[in-house]
Structure formats: C-alpha cells, structure tokens
Amino acid sequence: MHQPIITGSGVHTPSNVITNDELVVSFNAYVDRFNAAHQEEIVKGDIAAKTHSNADFIRDASGIEQRYVVDKEGILDPTRMTPQLDSRSDDAPSLMAEMGVDAIHKALAQAGREPADIDLTLCAASNHERAYPAIAVEIQQLLGAGGFAYDMNVACSSATFGLQTAADMVRAGSVKCAVVVSPEICSAHLEWRDRDCHFIFGDVATAILVEREIDGATGFRVLSTRCATKFSNNIRNNNGYLRRAHDQMEDRRDMQFVQEGRKVFKEVLPMVSRHIAAHMDDENILANDLKRLWLHQANKSMNDYIGKKVLGRIPEPSEQPNILQDYANTSSAGSIIAFSKYSQDLALGDHGLLCSFGAGYSVGSAVLKRV
Ligand code: COA
C-alpha cells in the first residue's frame, strides 16, 4: 500500500464579477418588466406579481457579497437573465475543459510536476457539458497527460468524492499521480429569474493533485477520507437525456437547480455534524488537533454552525476560512478553493479537515496532515 499526498492545488477564477447590487438592479428591472407585461392577469388574480430582491437580504441570509461568472452581460440583461455562452464546434475545446486545464496547470506548478506525470484525470463536477466523450478524457488530451480519465458527479460533493477515489487508487497502486478537476459553471444551471435562489451560485474551476508520497515530499498527507449518501429530493435538477420532450415546454423550471432551502438546512446540518464527529473519532483526531476547517461554501450560517459543532466553540475566522463572500456557492469547488487559498501557512504536522456536502444528500470529508 502507498501513502497518498496532495502536492498541489489550483483555482481558475473567471474574470467577470457580479456584485449583489448589480444583480439586484437587473433582477428588479426584470420583475418590473414582468409585472408590467402581465398587469391584466395579475389584477385578475390569474398570476402572482413578482417581488423585488434585496442586496441586504442576500448578504445577511447567505454571506454572499459577489460572484465570478463566465458571462456577465447575458445574466444581467433583464430581457434575458441567463448567460450567453458561445456554442463551440466539436473541434474546439469545451468550456469545462478549458477552465479545468487552467486550474490543473496551477496545481502542477505548485507541485513542480509536468502534465505527463499524471496517470489519472477525474473530472468531478455537478454538471457536465455533454454526455460523452468524457470531459476528463478531453482534458487528458489537452494536457498531454497519460493513463486514463473519466467523469464523475456527486453534485456539491463531487470533489471530495473524487479525492477519495484518487487517494484510494494511489493507495492501492493502480495510479501514481491523479488530478481531481472540478469545473463548475453553476451560472448555466441557475434560474436567475427566481428570487429565492438567484444570488446563490458562481462559476470557478479547481484542481487538486494527489500523488504517491515519496521521501521528502511536501504537501498534505491524506490520512483518511470518508463519504456518505442518503437520498433526498430537496436539492434537485431534472435535466437529463430522457427529458428532451420538455424542450418544447414553456416551464422548464425543474431542469435547473431547485431547492427547499430551509429543509436542506434542517436535514443536512445534523448529517454533516455526525459524519465529521464519527470520522474524527475513528481517526483519533480531537477538536484541538484541528488547525483548519475547509468547509463546503454554500451558506455562512451553515458553516458557522458546523464549525462550532466540530470545534466545540466558535472558530476563529482563520481556523474556518470562508470564500463564499467572494465566490458565492461554487458547488463542489467551494471547499477546494478554501483549501487552495488558505493552507500554505499551516506548520509541518498540523492537521486540517476538508468537508463538502450537498445534493444527494452527500457528505465527503478528508483528514489531512501538513508534511
Ligand atoms: N430578496 C429579499 N427577500 C427574499 C429573497 C430575496 N432575494 N429571497 C427570499 N426572500 C424572503 C422570502 O420571501 C421570505 O420572506 P417571508 O419570511 O416573508 O416569507 C424570507 O426572505 C426568508 O426566505 P427563505 O427562503 O426562507 O430564506 P432563508 O433564510 O432560508 O435563506 C437561502 C435562503 C437560500 C440563503 C438558504 O435557505 C440557504 O442557503 N439554504 C441552503 C443552501 C444550500 O446549502 N443549498 C445546497 C446547494 S449546494
């Protein structure tokens, strides 16, 4: 058996930013246009008038202050309210592959590795741009990586489940150097016209390089990983190949992200707290041993609650860094962004815990040690 170690991580951040204020101005313009266009039906009581959104509500309810997106104009156009993503020919790299490759190059640079060193490419993300060929195989080719590649999807837990897959394969000896890449183009599966969730997501791509540890290697030793799932309809996206008949339907709302936010809060928080406690118990890790928590980035109150449960006290901001004020929820990439931006300052021997959670439900955690 071999010891897996994370030797590098990287983040690709799109260049466009949408602040809460910008988002709300465009959303409210859309609402005004909608209400004006449907004035008669609204007066008759046939349809409900839409209500304005509010930037203070968004910050207070979620902790989000802005988000990065691939396309800003299409989202903020009140007559459109969805990103304008170029449709590319089959000969051009897919958008997910392009974003993923940039994140991987950053991870490789940190690890001092070359693309040819990679013998497993996992594209672990909550949506994939096409059914096949796998985005991961395209990334493998664009990079010039070896071995094999495939896509996987466990929604917001894709990256941590990918980490477990990569670490287990390194441990077993079937691969030597794996990359888990998570290009999350969340702006394309968010309904920007839905006031309850129009502020939630942003776009990003992350990558982590997981290798067989050799003498003198530096990085984060993967001490153990743990995954769990339990079926729930409370976070759901019905888009899929059997639903093409719906293309003609006006109401395609269920073909994008849909959630029962309150139920998610109530059900996922205890599940995650119990999961982490059991994982730490099995590894004989005490709260005092943990120098950092890199948590899934969906909602600040959720993270505050989990951080307090895990440490038994309110964590210092430096112990539980949040990035969702800048990136919003980026699905499976969120905890990896936090890890990538806030890990290099840990001392040799320090322990940290990475954890994601989301649709499925799913929870994935990893206990890491700085070496
Ligand atoms: N602007 C102003 N008010 C808004 C609003 C908006 N954009 N969206 C909702 N509201 C109002 C609601 O109408 C409601 O008003 P009411 O009390 O008069 O009925 C009130 O704010 C509370 O709405 P609610 O949807 O219950 O808010 P919340 O406190 O649950 O917060 C989320 C909303 C989305 C931030 C929160 O539910 C959340 O983060 N959930 C979990 C997210 C998550 O982990 N999802 C998993 C995906 S990975």
Coordinates of C-alpha atoms in Angstrom, one line a residue, residues 111-361:
A111 CA 3.6 20.6 -7.1
G112 CA 6.6 21.0 -9.5
R113 CA 5.1 18.4 -11.8
E114 CA 4.5 18.1 -15.5
P115 CA 1.2 17.1 -17.2
A116 CA 2.9 13.8 -18.4
D117 CA 3.3 12.8 -14.7
I118 CA -0.5 12.5 -14.4
D119 CA -1.9 9.0 -15.0
L120 CA -5.5 9.6 -13.8
T121 CA -7.7 12.6 -14.6
L122 CA -11.0 12.7 -12.8
C123 CA -13.4 15.5 -13.9
A124 CA -15.6 15.6 -10.8
A125 CA -18.4 18.2 -11.1
S126 CA -22.1 18.7 -10.5
N127 CA -22.9 19.1 -14.2
H128 CA -21.2 18.0 -17.4
E129 CA -21.3 19.9 -20.6
R130 CA -22.1 16.8 -22.7
A131 CA -22.8 13.1 -22.1
Y132 CA -19.7 11.8 -23.9
P133 CA -16.9 11.6 -24.7
A134 CA -16.0 12.4 -21.1
I135 CA -14.8 15.9 -20.4
A136 CA -12.0 14.3 -18.4
V137 CA -10.7 12.5 -21.5
E138 CA -10.7 15.7 -23.4
I139 CA -8.8 17.4 -20.5
Q140 CA -6.3 14.5 -20.5
Q141 CA -5.6 15.1 -24.2
L142 CA -5.4 18.9 -23.9
L143 CA -2.9 18.5 -21.1
G144 CA -0.9 15.7 -22.6
A145 CA -1.5 13.5 -19.6
G146 CA -1.2 9.7 -19.6
G147 CA -3.1 6.8 -18.2
F148 CA -6.9 7.1 -18.1
A149 CA -9.6 9.6 -17.4
Y150 CA -13.3 9.7 -16.6
D151 CA -16.1 12.0 -15.4
M152 CA -18.0 11.7 -12.1
N153 CA -20.8 13.6 -10.5
V154 CA -21.9 13.7 -6.8
A155 CA -23.2 17.3 -7.1
C156 CA -21.6 19.5 -4.4
S157 CA -19.6 16.6 -3.0
S158 CA -18.0 15.7 -6.4
A159 CA -14.5 17.0 -5.5
T160 CA -14.3 15.2 -2.1
F161 CA -15.7 12.0 -3.5
G162 CA -13.1 12.4 -6.3
L163 CA -10.4 12.9 -3.7
Q164 CA -11.4 9.6 -2.1
T165 CA -11.4 7.8 -5.4
A166 CA -8.0 9.3 -6.3
A167 CA -6.5 8.6 -2.9
D168 CA -7.7 5.0 -2.9
M169 CA -6.3 4.4 -6.3
V170 CA -2.9 5.9 -5.3
R171 CA -3.0 3.8 -2.1
A172 CA -3.8 0.6 -4.0
G173 CA -1.1 1.3 -6.6
S174 CA -3.3 1.4 -9.7
V175 CA -2.2 5.0 -10.3
K176 CA 0.8 7.2 -9.2
C177 CA -0.4 10.7 -9.8
A178 CA -4.1 11.7 -10.1
V179 CA -5.7 15.0 -10.7
V180 CA -9.2 15.8 -9.5
V181 CA -10.6 18.7 -11.5
S182 CA -13.9 20.4 -10.8
P183 CA -15.0 23.0 -13.4
E184 CA -18.3 24.3 -12.0
I185 CA -20.2 26.5 -14.4
C186 CA -23.1 27.0 -12.0
S187 CA -24.4 30.1 -13.8
A188 CA -25.7 27.8 -16.5
H189 CA -28.0 25.7 -14.2
L190 CA -29.2 28.6 -12.0
E191 CA -32.6 30.2 -12.7
W192 CA -31.6 33.9 -12.5
R193 CA -35.3 34.9 -12.5
D194 CA -36.1 33.1 -9.2
R195 CA -35.8 35.5 -6.3
D196 CA -35.4 32.7 -3.8
C197 CA -32.1 31.5 -5.3
H198 CA -30.9 33.9 -8.0
F199 CA -28.0 35.0 -5.8
I200 CA -26.7 31.6 -4.8
F201 CA -24.1 30.5 -7.4
G202 CA -20.9 31.5 -9.1
D203 CA -18.5 29.9 -11.6
V204 CA -15.0 28.6 -11.0
A205 CA -12.7 25.6 -11.6
T206 CA -10.5 23.9 -9.1
A207 CA -7.9 21.1 -9.3
I208 CA -6.0 19.0 -6.7
L209 CA -3.1 16.8 -7.5
V210 CA -2.9 13.5 -5.5
E211 CA 0.3 11.6 -5.7
R212 CA 2.1 8.6 -4.1
E213 CA 4.1 10.1 -1.3
I214 CA 7.9 9.7 -1.7
D215 CA 10.6 10.6 0.9
G216 CA 10.9 14.4 1.3
A217 CA 7.6 15.2 -0.4
T218 CA 5.8 18.3 0.8
G219 CA 2.1 18.8 0.8
F220 CA -0.9 17.5 2.6
R221 CA -0.9 13.8 3.5
V222 CA -4.3 12.3 3.0
L223 CA -4.7 10.4 6.3
S224 CA -8.2 9.2 5.6
T225 CA -11.3 10.0 3.6
R226 CA -15.0 9.2 4.2
C227 CA -18.1 9.5 2.0
A228 CA -21.8 9.1 2.8
T229 CA -25.0 9.5 0.9
K230 CA -28.8 9.5 1.7
F231 CA -31.4 10.1 -1.0
S232 CA -33.4 13.4 -0.8
N233 CA -35.4 15.4 -3.3
N234 CA -34.7 18.7 -1.5
I235 CA -31.9 19.7 -3.9
R236 CA -32.7 18.5 -7.4
N237 CA -32.1 19.2 -11.1
N238 CA -34.2 17.1 -13.5
N239 CA -32.2 17.9 -16.6
G240 CA -31.2 14.7 -18.4
Y241 CA -31.4 12.9 -21.7
L242 CA -34.9 11.4 -21.0
R243 CA -36.3 14.8 -20.6
R244 CA -35.9 16.1 -24.2
A245 CA -39.6 16.3 -24.7
H246 CA -39.6 19.1 -22.2
D247 CA -37.6 21.2 -24.6
Q248 CA -40.9 22.4 -26.1
M249 CA -42.4 23.2 -22.7
E250 CA -42.5 26.8 -21.6
D251 CA -42.0 25.9 -17.9
R252 CA -38.6 24.2 -17.7
R253 CA -38.0 25.3 -14.1
D254 CA -37.3 21.8 -12.9
M255 CA -34.5 21.4 -15.5
Q256 CA -32.3 23.7 -13.4
F257 CA -31.3 23.9 -9.8
V258 CA -34.3 23.7 -7.4
Q259 CA -34.0 23.5 -3.6
E260 CA -36.1 23.6 -0.4
G261 CA -33.5 25.8 1.3
R262 CA -35.0 25.5 4.8
K263 CA -35.3 21.7 4.7
V264 CA -31.7 21.5 3.5
F265 CA -30.6 23.4 6.5
K266 CA -32.6 21.3 8.9
E267 CA -31.6 17.9 7.5
V268 CA -28.0 18.4 6.2
L269 CA -26.6 20.1 9.3
P270 CA -27.1 17.2 11.7
M271 CA -26.0 14.7 9.0
V272 CA -22.7 16.6 8.4
S273 CA -22.0 17.2 12.1
R274 CA -22.5 13.5 12.9
H275 CA -20.4 12.5 9.9
I276 CA -17.5 14.6 10.8
A277 CA -17.6 13.6 14.5
A278 CA -17.6 9.9 13.6
H279 CA -14.8 10.4 11.1
M280 CA -12.7 12.2 13.7
D281 CA -13.4 9.6 16.3
D282 CA -12.3 6.8 14.1
E283 CA -9.0 8.6 13.3
N284 CA -8.5 9.6 17.0
I285 CA -8.5 13.3 16.0
L286 CA -9.6 15.7 18.7
A287 CA -11.1 19.1 18.1
N288 CA -7.9 20.6 19.5
D289 CA -5.8 18.7 16.9
L290 CA -7.5 20.5 14.0
K291 CA -5.8 23.7 12.9
R292 CA -8.2 24.4 10.0
L293 CA -11.6 23.5 8.6
W294 CA -12.1 23.8 4.8
L295 CA -15.8 23.5 4.6
H296 CA -18.2 23.5 1.7
Q297 CA -19.2 27.0 0.8
A298 CA -23.0 27.3 0.4
N299 CA -24.1 29.4 3.3
K300 CA -22.2 31.3 6.1
S301 CA -24.7 30.3 8.8
M302 CA -24.3 26.7 7.9
N303 CA -20.6 26.9 8.1
D304 CA -20.7 28.8 11.4
Y305 CA -23.0 26.0 12.8
I306 CA -20.8 23.2 11.6
G307 CA -17.6 24.9 12.7
K308 CA -19.0 25.4 16.2
K309 CA -20.2 21.7 16.4
V310 CA -16.8 20.4 15.3
L311 CA -14.6 22.5 17.5
G312 CA -17.0 22.8 20.4
R313 CA -16.6 26.6 20.3
I314 CA -16.9 29.5 17.8
P315 CA -14.0 29.1 15.4
E316 CA -11.6 32.0 14.8
P317 CA -12.1 33.2 11.2
S318 CA -8.6 32.0 10.4
E319 CA -9.5 28.5 11.6
Q320 CA -12.5 28.3 9.3
P321 CA -11.9 30.5 6.3
N322 CA -14.9 31.4 4.1
I323 CA -14.6 32.3 0.5
L324 CA -18.3 32.4 -0.4
Q325 CA -18.4 36.2 0.2
D326 CA -16.3 36.5 -3.0
Y327 CA -17.2 33.4 -5.0
A328 CA -20.8 32.5 -3.8
N329 CA -21.6 28.8 -3.8
T330 CA -19.5 27.1 -6.4
S331 CA -20.8 23.7 -5.7
S332 CA -18.1 21.0 -5.3
A333 CA -15.3 23.5 -5.9
G334 CA -16.0 25.7 -2.8
S335 CA -14.1 23.7 -0.1
I336 CA -11.2 23.2 -2.6
I337 CA -11.0 27.0 -3.2
A338 CA -10.8 27.5 0.6
F339 CA -8.2 24.8 0.9
S340 CA -6.2 26.2 -2.0
K341 CA -6.2 29.8 -0.7
Y342 CA -5.8 29.0 3.0
S343 CA -3.5 26.1 3.6
Q344 CA 0.1 27.0 2.8
D345 CA 0.5 28.8 6.2
L346 CA 0.0 25.7 8.2
A347 CA 3.0 24.3 10.1
L348 CA 4.5 20.9 9.5
G349 CA 2.5 18.3 11.5
D350 CA -0.7 20.5 11.6
H351 CA -4.0 18.7 10.8
G352 CA -6.9 20.1 8.8
L353 CA -10.3 18.8 7.8
L354 CA -11.9 19.2 4.4
C355 CA -15.6 18.6 4.1
S356 CA -18.3 19.1 1.4
F357 CA -22.0 18.4 1.5
G358 CA -25.0 18.9 -0.8
A359 CA -27.4 17.2 -3.2
G360 CA -27.9 13.5 -2.9
Y361 CA -27.7 14.2 0.0

